[in-house]
Coordinates of C-alpha atoms and ligand atoms in Angstrom, one line a residue:
M1 CA -150.2 -126.0 147.6
P2 CA -153.8 -126.1 149.1
P3 CA -156.2 -123.6 147.7
N4 CA -156.6 -121.8 151.0
L5 CA -152.9 -121.0 151.2
T6 CA -153.0 -119.7 147.6
A7 CA -155.8 -117.4 148.7
S8 CA -153.7 -116.0 151.5
I9 CA -150.8 -114.9 149.2
P10 CA -151.0 -111.2 148.5
C11 CA -150.7 -110.6 144.8
E12 CA -152.0 -108.8 141.7
I13 CA -151.8 -111.0 138.6
K14 CA -153.8 -111.6 135.5
D15 CA -155.3 -115.0 136.2
L16 CA -154.3 -117.8 138.6
A17 CA -155.7 -120.3 136.2
L18 CA -152.7 -119.7 133.9
A19 CA -150.5 -121.3 136.6
D20 CA -150.4 -124.8 135.0
M21 CA -149.1 -123.4 131.7
G22 CA -146.6 -121.3 133.6
K23 CA -145.3 -124.3 135.5
R24 CA -144.7 -126.2 132.3
R25 CA -142.9 -123.3 130.7
M26 CA -140.8 -122.6 133.8
E27 CA -139.8 -126.3 134.0
W28 CA -139.0 -126.3 130.3
A29 CA -136.7 -123.2 130.8
F30 CA -135.1 -124.6 134.0
Q31 CA -134.0 -127.8 132.4
T32 CA -131.7 -125.7 130.1
M33 CA -130.4 -123.6 133.0
P34 CA -127.8 -125.9 134.6
V35 CA -125.9 -123.1 136.4
L36 CA -129.0 -121.8 138.1
Q37 CA -129.8 -125.4 139.0
S38 CA -126.5 -125.8 140.8
V39 CA -127.0 -122.4 142.6
R40 CA -130.4 -123.5 143.7
K41 CA -129.0 -126.8 145.2
H42 CA -126.4 -124.7 147.0
F43 CA -129.0 -122.3 148.4
I44 CA -131.3 -125.1 149.5
T45 CA -128.4 -126.6 151.5
T46 CA -127.2 -123.4 153.0
Q47 CA -130.5 -121.6 153.7
Q48 CA -128.6 -118.4 154.0
F49 CA -131.5 -116.1 153.1
K50 CA -133.6 -117.0 156.2
N51 CA -135.3 -113.8 157.4
I52 CA -134.1 -111.9 154.3
R53 CA -136.7 -109.9 152.3
I54 CA -135.9 -109.7 148.6
A55 CA -137.8 -107.5 146.1
V56 CA -137.3 -108.7 142.5
C57 CA -138.2 -106.1 139.8
L58 CA -137.2 -107.7 136.6
H59 CA -138.9 -108.7 133.3
V60 CA -141.3 -111.3 134.6
T61 CA -140.6 -114.4 132.4
S62 CA -140.2 -118.1 132.9
E63 CA -136.5 -117.5 133.4
T64 CA -136.6 -114.8 136.1
A65 CA -139.5 -116.8 137.7
N66 CA -136.9 -119.5 138.2
L67 CA -134.6 -117.0 139.8
A68 CA -137.3 -116.0 142.3
V69 CA -137.9 -119.6 143.2
T70 CA -134.1 -120.1 143.7
L71 CA -134.0 -117.2 146.1
R72 CA -137.1 -118.5 147.9
D73 CA -135.6 -121.9 148.2
G74 CA -132.6 -120.3 149.9
G75 CA -135.0 -119.2 152.6
A76 CA -135.8 -115.6 151.4
Q77 CA -139.2 -113.9 151.5
V78 CA -139.6 -112.9 147.9
V79 CA -141.8 -110.3 146.3
V80 CA -141.9 -110.0 142.5
C81 CA -143.0 -107.0 140.5
A82 CA -142.5 -106.1 136.8
A83 CA -139.7 -104.0 135.4
D84 CA -141.9 -103.4 132.3
P85 CA -145.6 -104.3 132.2
L86 CA -145.3 -105.1 128.4
T87 CA -143.0 -108.0 129.0
V88 CA -144.8 -109.8 131.7
Q89 CA -145.5 -113.5 131.1
D90 CA -148.8 -113.8 133.0
D91 CA -148.6 -117.6 133.2
A92 CA -145.2 -117.5 134.9
A93 CA -146.5 -114.8 137.3
A94 CA -149.5 -117.1 138.1
C95 CA -147.3 -120.1 138.7
L96 CA -145.1 -118.2 141.2
V97 CA -148.2 -117.5 143.3
K98 CA -150.0 -120.8 143.0
D99 CA -147.1 -123.3 143.1
Y100 CA -144.4 -121.5 145.0
G101 CA -146.4 -119.1 147.3
I102 CA -144.5 -116.0 146.1
S103 CA -146.2 -112.6 146.1
V104 CA -146.3 -111.3 142.6
Y105 CA -147.5 -107.9 141.4
A106 CA -147.3 -108.0 137.7
I107 CA -149.9 -108.0 134.9
R108 CA -149.0 -107.8 131.2
G109 CA -150.1 -104.5 129.7
A110 CA -150.9 -103.0 133.1
V111 CA -151.5 -99.2 132.8
R112 CA -149.0 -96.9 134.4
A113 CA -151.0 -96.3 137.6
A114 CA -151.3 -100.1 138.3
F115 CA -147.6 -100.6 137.4
C116 CA -146.6 -97.8 139.9
S117 CA -148.8 -99.2 142.6
H118 CA -147.1 -102.6 142.2
L119 CA -143.7 -100.9 142.7
T120 CA -145.1 -99.1 145.8
V121 CA -146.3 -102.4 147.3
S122 CA -142.8 -103.9 146.8
V123 CA -141.2 -100.9 148.5
E124 CA -143.7 -101.2 151.4
G125 CA -142.5 -104.7 151.9
R126 CA -139.3 -103.1 153.2
P127 CA -136.8 -105.2 151.2
H128 CA -133.3 -105.9 152.5
V129 CA -132.1 -106.6 148.9
V130 CA -133.5 -105.2 145.7
L131 CA -133.0 -106.7 142.2
D132 CA -133.8 -104.1 139.6
E133 CA -133.7 -103.7 135.9
G134 CA -134.2 -100.1 134.7
G135 CA -134.1 -98.4 138.1
E136 CA -137.8 -98.0 138.7
L137 CA -137.8 -99.8 142.0
S138 CA -134.7 -98.3 143.5
A139 CA -135.9 -94.8 142.5
R140 CA -139.0 -95.5 144.6
L141 CA -137.1 -96.9 147.4
H142 CA -134.8 -93.9 147.5
A143 CA -137.9 -91.7 147.7
R144 CA -138.9 -93.5 150.9
P145 CA -135.9 -93.1 153.3
D146 CA -137.8 -95.0 156.1
A147 CA -138.0 -98.1 153.8
A148 CA -134.6 -97.6 152.2
E149 CA -133.0 -97.6 155.7
E150 CA -133.5 -101.4 155.9
A151 CA -132.0 -102.2 152.5
F152 CA -128.4 -103.3 152.5
G153 CA -127.8 -104.2 148.9
G154 CA -129.1 -104.1 145.4
T155 CA -128.4 -105.3 141.9
E156 CA -129.1 -103.4 138.7
G157 CA -129.1 -105.0 135.2
A158 CA -129.5 -102.0 132.9
S159 CA -126.4 -100.0 131.8
I160 CA -128.2 -96.7 131.7
S161 CA -129.5 -97.1 135.2
V162 CA -126.1 -98.2 136.4
Q163 CA -124.8 -94.9 135.2
K164 CA -127.4 -93.0 137.1
L165 CA -126.7 -95.0 140.3
R166 CA -123.0 -94.2 139.9
A167 CA -123.8 -90.5 139.6
M168 CA -126.0 -90.8 142.8
A169 CA -123.1 -92.6 144.6
K170 CA -120.8 -89.7 143.6
E171 CA -123.2 -87.3 145.2
G172 CA -123.5 -89.4 148.3
A173 CA -127.2 -90.1 147.5
L174 CA -127.0 -93.8 147.1
R175 CA -128.5 -95.5 150.2
Y176 CA -127.1 -99.0 149.7
P177 CA -124.3 -100.8 147.7
V178 CA -125.4 -101.9 144.3
I179 CA -123.8 -104.6 142.1
A180 CA -124.0 -103.8 138.4
V181 CA -124.8 -107.4 137.3
N182 CA -124.7 -106.5 133.6
E183 CA -121.0 -105.8 133.9
S184 CA -119.9 -109.3 134.5
V185 CA -117.9 -110.7 131.6
T186 CA -120.0 -113.9 131.4
S187 CA -123.3 -111.9 131.5
D188 CA -122.0 -109.6 128.8
L189 CA -121.3 -112.5 126.5
F190 CA -124.4 -114.4 127.1
D191 CA -126.9 -111.5 127.6
N192 CA -125.7 -109.1 125.1
R193 CA -123.8 -111.0 122.4
Y194 CA -125.6 -114.3 122.3
G195 CA -128.9 -113.5 124.0
T196 CA -129.7 -110.2 122.3
G197 CA -128.1 -111.4 119.1
Q198 CA -130.3 -114.4 118.7
S199 CA -133.5 -113.1 120.3
T200 CA -133.5 -109.9 118.3
L201 CA -133.4 -111.9 115.0
D202 CA -136.0 -114.3 116.5
G203 CA -138.3 -111.3 117.2
I204 CA -137.9 -110.0 113.6
L205 CA -138.5 -113.4 112.1
R206 CA -141.5 -114.2 114.3
S207 CA -143.3 -110.9 113.4
T208 CA -142.4 -110.7 109.7
N209 CA -141.5 -114.2 108.5
L210 CA -138.9 -112.6 106.3
L211 CA -136.1 -114.3 104.5
L212 CA -133.1 -112.3 105.6
A213 CA -130.6 -113.9 103.3
G214 CA -129.6 -111.3 100.7
M215 CA -131.3 -108.4 102.5
N216 CA -129.4 -105.3 103.6
V217 CA -129.7 -105.2 107.4
V218 CA -128.6 -102.0 109.1
V219 CA -127.5 -102.4 112.7
A220 CA -127.3 -99.0 114.5
G221 CA -124.7 -99.2 117.2
Y222 CA -121.8 -101.7 117.5
G223 CA -121.7 -102.0 121.2
R224 CA -122.2 -105.2 123.1
C225 CA -125.6 -105.9 121.7
G226 CA -125.0 -104.6 118.2
R227 CA -122.1 -106.9 117.7
G228 CA -124.2 -109.9 118.6
I229 CA -127.0 -108.8 116.3
A230 CA -124.7 -108.2 113.4
L231 CA -123.0 -111.6 113.9
R232 CA -126.4 -113.4 113.8
A233 CA -127.7 -111.4 110.9
Q234 CA -124.6 -112.3 108.9
G235 CA -125.1 -115.9 109.9
L236 CA -128.5 -115.8 108.3
G237 CA -127.0 -114.5 105.0
A238 CA -127.9 -110.8 105.4
K239 CA -125.6 -108.1 104.1
V240 CA -124.9 -106.2 107.2
I241 CA -124.3 -102.5 107.4
V242 CA -123.2 -100.9 110.7
T243 CA -123.7 -97.3 111.8
E244 CA -121.7 -95.9 114.7
V245 CA -120.7 -92.7 116.4
N246 CA -117.6 -94.2 118.0
P247 CA -114.6 -94.4 115.6
I248 CA -113.0 -97.3 117.5
R249 CA -116.2 -99.4 117.3
A250 CA -116.8 -98.4 113.7
L251 CA -113.3 -99.6 112.9
E252 CA -113.9 -102.8 114.8
A253 CA -117.1 -103.4 112.8
L254 CA -115.3 -102.8 109.5
M255 CA -112.6 -105.3 110.4
D256 CA -115.3 -107.9 111.5
G257 CA -116.9 -107.8 108.0
P258 CA -119.9 -105.5 107.8
R259 CA -119.9 -102.3 105.8
V260 CA -119.8 -99.2 107.8
M261 CA -121.4 -95.9 106.9
S262 CA -123.4 -93.0 108.4
M263 CA -127.1 -93.5 109.0
G264 CA -127.8 -90.9 106.4
E265 CA -126.2 -93.2 103.8
A266 CA -127.5 -96.4 105.2
A267 CA -131.1 -95.0 105.2
R268 CA -131.1 -95.3 101.4
A269 CA -129.6 -98.8 101.3
G270 CA -131.3 -100.6 104.1
D271 CA -134.2 -103.1 104.0
V272 CA -134.3 -103.8 107.7
F273 CA -133.0 -101.4 110.4
I274 CA -132.2 -102.5 114.0
T275 CA -131.3 -99.9 116.6
A276 CA -129.0 -100.9 119.5
T277 CA -127.5 -97.6 120.4
G278 CA -128.8 -97.0 123.9
T279 CA -129.7 -93.4 122.9
K280 CA -132.6 -91.4 121.6
N281 CA -133.6 -90.9 118.0
A282 CA -130.9 -92.9 116.3
I283 CA -133.5 -93.0 113.5
A284 CA -135.1 -89.7 113.0
R285 CA -136.9 -87.5 110.4
E286 CA -133.9 -87.0 108.0
H287 CA -133.6 -90.8 107.8
F288 CA -137.4 -91.5 107.4
E289 CA -137.2 -89.1 104.4
K290 CA -134.7 -91.4 102.7
F291 CA -136.0 -94.8 103.4
K292 CA -137.0 -97.2 100.6
N293 CA -140.6 -98.1 100.3
G294 CA -141.2 -101.1 102.6
A295 CA -138.3 -100.4 104.9
I296 CA -138.7 -102.3 108.2
L297 CA -137.6 -100.8 111.5
C298 CA -137.2 -102.2 115.0
N299 CA -135.4 -101.6 118.2
A300 CA -133.2 -103.9 120.2
G301 CA -132.1 -101.2 122.7
R302 CA -133.7 -99.9 125.7
G303 CA -137.3 -98.5 126.0
N304 CA -139.0 -97.1 122.9
V305 CA -136.8 -94.0 122.3
E306 CA -134.3 -95.1 119.7
I307 CA -136.7 -94.6 116.7
D308 CA -138.5 -91.2 116.6
L309 CA -142.0 -92.7 116.2
E310 CA -143.7 -89.4 117.1
T311 CA -142.2 -87.7 114.1
L312 CA -142.9 -90.8 111.9
G313 CA -146.5 -90.6 113.0
Q314 CA -146.6 -86.9 112.1
M315 CA -145.2 -87.7 108.6
S316 CA -147.9 -90.3 108.0
S317 CA -151.4 -90.0 106.6
A318 CA -152.6 -93.4 107.8
R319 CA -151.6 -96.3 110.0
R320 CA -152.7 -99.9 110.1
Q321 CA -151.6 -103.3 111.4
P322 CA -151.1 -105.7 108.5
K323 CA -149.9 -108.4 110.9
E324 CA -149.6 -108.8 114.7
H325 CA -146.7 -106.7 116.0
V326 CA -146.3 -105.0 112.6
E327 CA -147.4 -101.3 112.3
E328 CA -147.6 -99.8 108.8
Y329 CA -147.0 -96.1 108.5
A330 CA -148.3 -94.7 105.2
L331 CA -146.2 -91.6 104.4
R332 CA -147.8 -88.7 102.5
D333 CA -145.4 -89.3 99.5
G334 CA -146.8 -92.8 99.1
R335 CA -144.0 -94.8 100.7
R336 CA -144.9 -97.3 103.5
I337 CA -142.6 -97.9 106.4
Y338 CA -143.1 -100.8 108.9
V339 CA -142.3 -100.7 112.6
L340 CA -142.1 -103.9 114.6
G341 CA -143.1 -104.2 118.3
E342 CA -144.0 -100.5 118.7
G343 CA -140.3 -99.7 118.7
R344 CA -139.8 -101.5 122.1
P345 CA -137.1 -104.1 122.6
I346 CA -138.2 -106.5 119.9
N347 CA -136.9 -109.6 121.7
L348 CA -139.3 -109.2 124.6
A349 CA -142.1 -107.2 122.9
V350 CA -142.5 -109.9 120.2
G351 CA -140.5 -112.9 121.3
E352 CA -139.8 -114.5 124.6
G353 CA -136.7 -112.6 125.4
H354 CA -133.3 -114.1 125.7
P355 CA -133.2 -117.9 125.4
A356 CA -133.2 -119.6 128.8
P357 CA -129.6 -120.9 128.5
A358 CA -128.4 -117.3 128.0
M359 CA -130.5 -116.1 131.0
D360 CA -129.0 -119.0 133.0
I361 CA -125.7 -117.2 133.0
A362 CA -127.1 -113.7 133.8
L363 CA -129.4 -115.0 136.5
A364 CA -126.7 -117.2 138.1
N365 CA -124.5 -114.1 138.3
Q366 CA -127.5 -112.3 139.9
A367 CA -128.2 -115.0 142.4
L368 CA -124.6 -115.2 143.5
S369 CA -124.4 -111.4 143.7
V370 CA -127.3 -111.5 146.1
E371 CA -125.4 -114.1 148.2
H372 CA -122.4 -111.7 148.2
L373 CA -124.6 -108.8 149.3
V374 CA -126.2 -110.9 152.1
K375 CA -122.8 -111.9 153.3
H376 CA -121.0 -108.6 152.8
G377 CA -123.5 -105.9 151.9
R378 CA -123.7 -104.3 155.4
A379 CA -119.9 -103.8 155.4
L380 CA -119.7 -102.3 151.9
D381 CA -119.6 -98.6 151.1
R382 CA -122.7 -97.2 149.4
L383 CA -121.2 -97.4 145.9
V384 CA -121.8 -99.3 142.6
Y385 CA -119.7 -102.4 142.3
S386 CA -118.9 -104.7 139.5
V387 CA -119.7 -108.4 139.9
P388 CA -116.8 -109.9 142.0
P389 CA -114.5 -111.6 139.5
E390 CA -114.6 -114.8 141.5
I391 CA -118.4 -115.0 140.8
D392 CA -117.8 -114.5 137.1
R393 CA -115.2 -117.3 137.0
Q394 CA -117.4 -119.6 139.1
V395 CA -120.3 -119.1 136.7
A396 CA -118.1 -119.8 133.7
K397 CA -116.7 -122.9 135.4
M398 CA -120.1 -124.2 136.3
K399 CA -121.3 -123.6 132.7
L400 CA -118.3 -125.5 131.2
E401 CA -118.9 -128.3 133.7
A402 CA -122.6 -128.5 132.7
M403 CA -121.4 -128.8 129.1
S404 CA -118.9 -131.5 130.0
V405 CA -116.0 -129.4 128.7
N406 CA -112.6 -129.8 130.4
I407 CA -110.0 -127.1 130.2
D408 CA -106.3 -127.0 131.1
R409 CA -104.7 -125.6 134.3
M410 CA -101.5 -123.6 134.3
T411 CA -98.5 -125.6 135.4
L412 CA -96.6 -124.2 138.4
E413 CA -93.9 -123.2 135.9
Q414 CA -96.4 -121.2 133.9
E415 CA -97.8 -119.6 137.0
Y416 CA -94.3 -118.4 137.9
Y417 CA -93.8 -117.2 134.4
A418 CA -97.0 -115.3 134.3
A419 CA -96.2 -113.7 137.6
G420 CA -92.9 -112.4 136.0
R421 CA -90.5 -114.4 138.2
S422 CA -88.4 -117.4 138.0
E423 CA -89.2 -120.5 140.0
A424 CA -86.0 -120.1 142.0
T425 CA -86.9 -116.7 143.5
Ligands
ADE1 N1 -134.3 -109.8 129.2 C1 -134.1 -110.3 128.0 N2 -134.6 -111.6 127.9 C2 -135.1 -111.9 129.1 C3 -135.8 -113.0 129.6 N3 -136.0 -114.1 128.9 N4 -136.2 -112.9 130.9 C4 -136.0 -111.8 131.6 N5 -135.4 -110.7 131.2 C5 -134.9 -110.7 129.9

């Protein structure tokens, strides 16, 4: 793109000079995203997003940058802002502006005021479709009825925000239909089980260089993410302990192999603690009091609320950083406790997030959900919807095709049998 065109793209990013690095990383990611590649080809042919304004508020990474380009290639006018300033990859942001002419408002580490102004600019662009992760953009859009009037669809990727949107829909306060993209079966598998599973362990190993084999790794929460984390930790030779509040999940964990106990008991046994509960203070004062000297804590859940760091700070006489992304809390009784990635989701705070092949599935679901909203959003009620099952199946099919895996088809006889009737009737 000629430099004068770049200069005319409204944006707020760290440094345009990072674009070359961003381009290489985006291309590297894209070559392992075959499903999104197919979707992009389809969008290029159909050009169905002509005159459609799309605001993308996701973690700005090489992978989501490829989604933004895919939507742009379908004819959309795309604006990108950050779902979390701490997870922005500045090089991907620069590449979107310089090489693809996409407006980006995202700077890693931006202070709250700048982050909020980026969201405001995105709302002022009067998007027709909003892609959100964590609800910040849709909250702002709902606060501006004049702008929300033009929106006819949205997607949301965070379970907790989906719950809030469902509550809003119940009260009649939701202004456009939203697809809960995290609820697709394929996204669940690839995002939560395989994506979070691997990238959480990756974040721990990058920041600590530990040998996990033989260590007691405590996984708090055996939901979609906790299951994936426990599976990968076991694969690395760790002795996994699961803590849960839900008896069904606790039983499932026990049958899968880990030991199950209360956090009060696990606190004495654990070497490494990983929270994936989706709730506040899963690790709190009564647990800090029991930890072994040298216990390592991190979070794979949302935000930085799962470990009560404020109380840990109050219990400490000193803090220092022995290593990047590792904070040492010196407790008054002489023990040292280590917190990784400031208690934020370790996969993005320390690592590069989910691997691109996992994001491929989630982002293809997202792209096809946008297509669904553009085609049908205006006719839908203002409710929260799951990803249409045909999209889920299509994504799974495309992924299998990309992996050159053939599967069987039911015979006619089997179809009749499954439908509960004989061929003759
Ligand atoms: N969430 C987790 N991993 C991610 C990634 N690589 N890109 C965007 N969002 C993510």
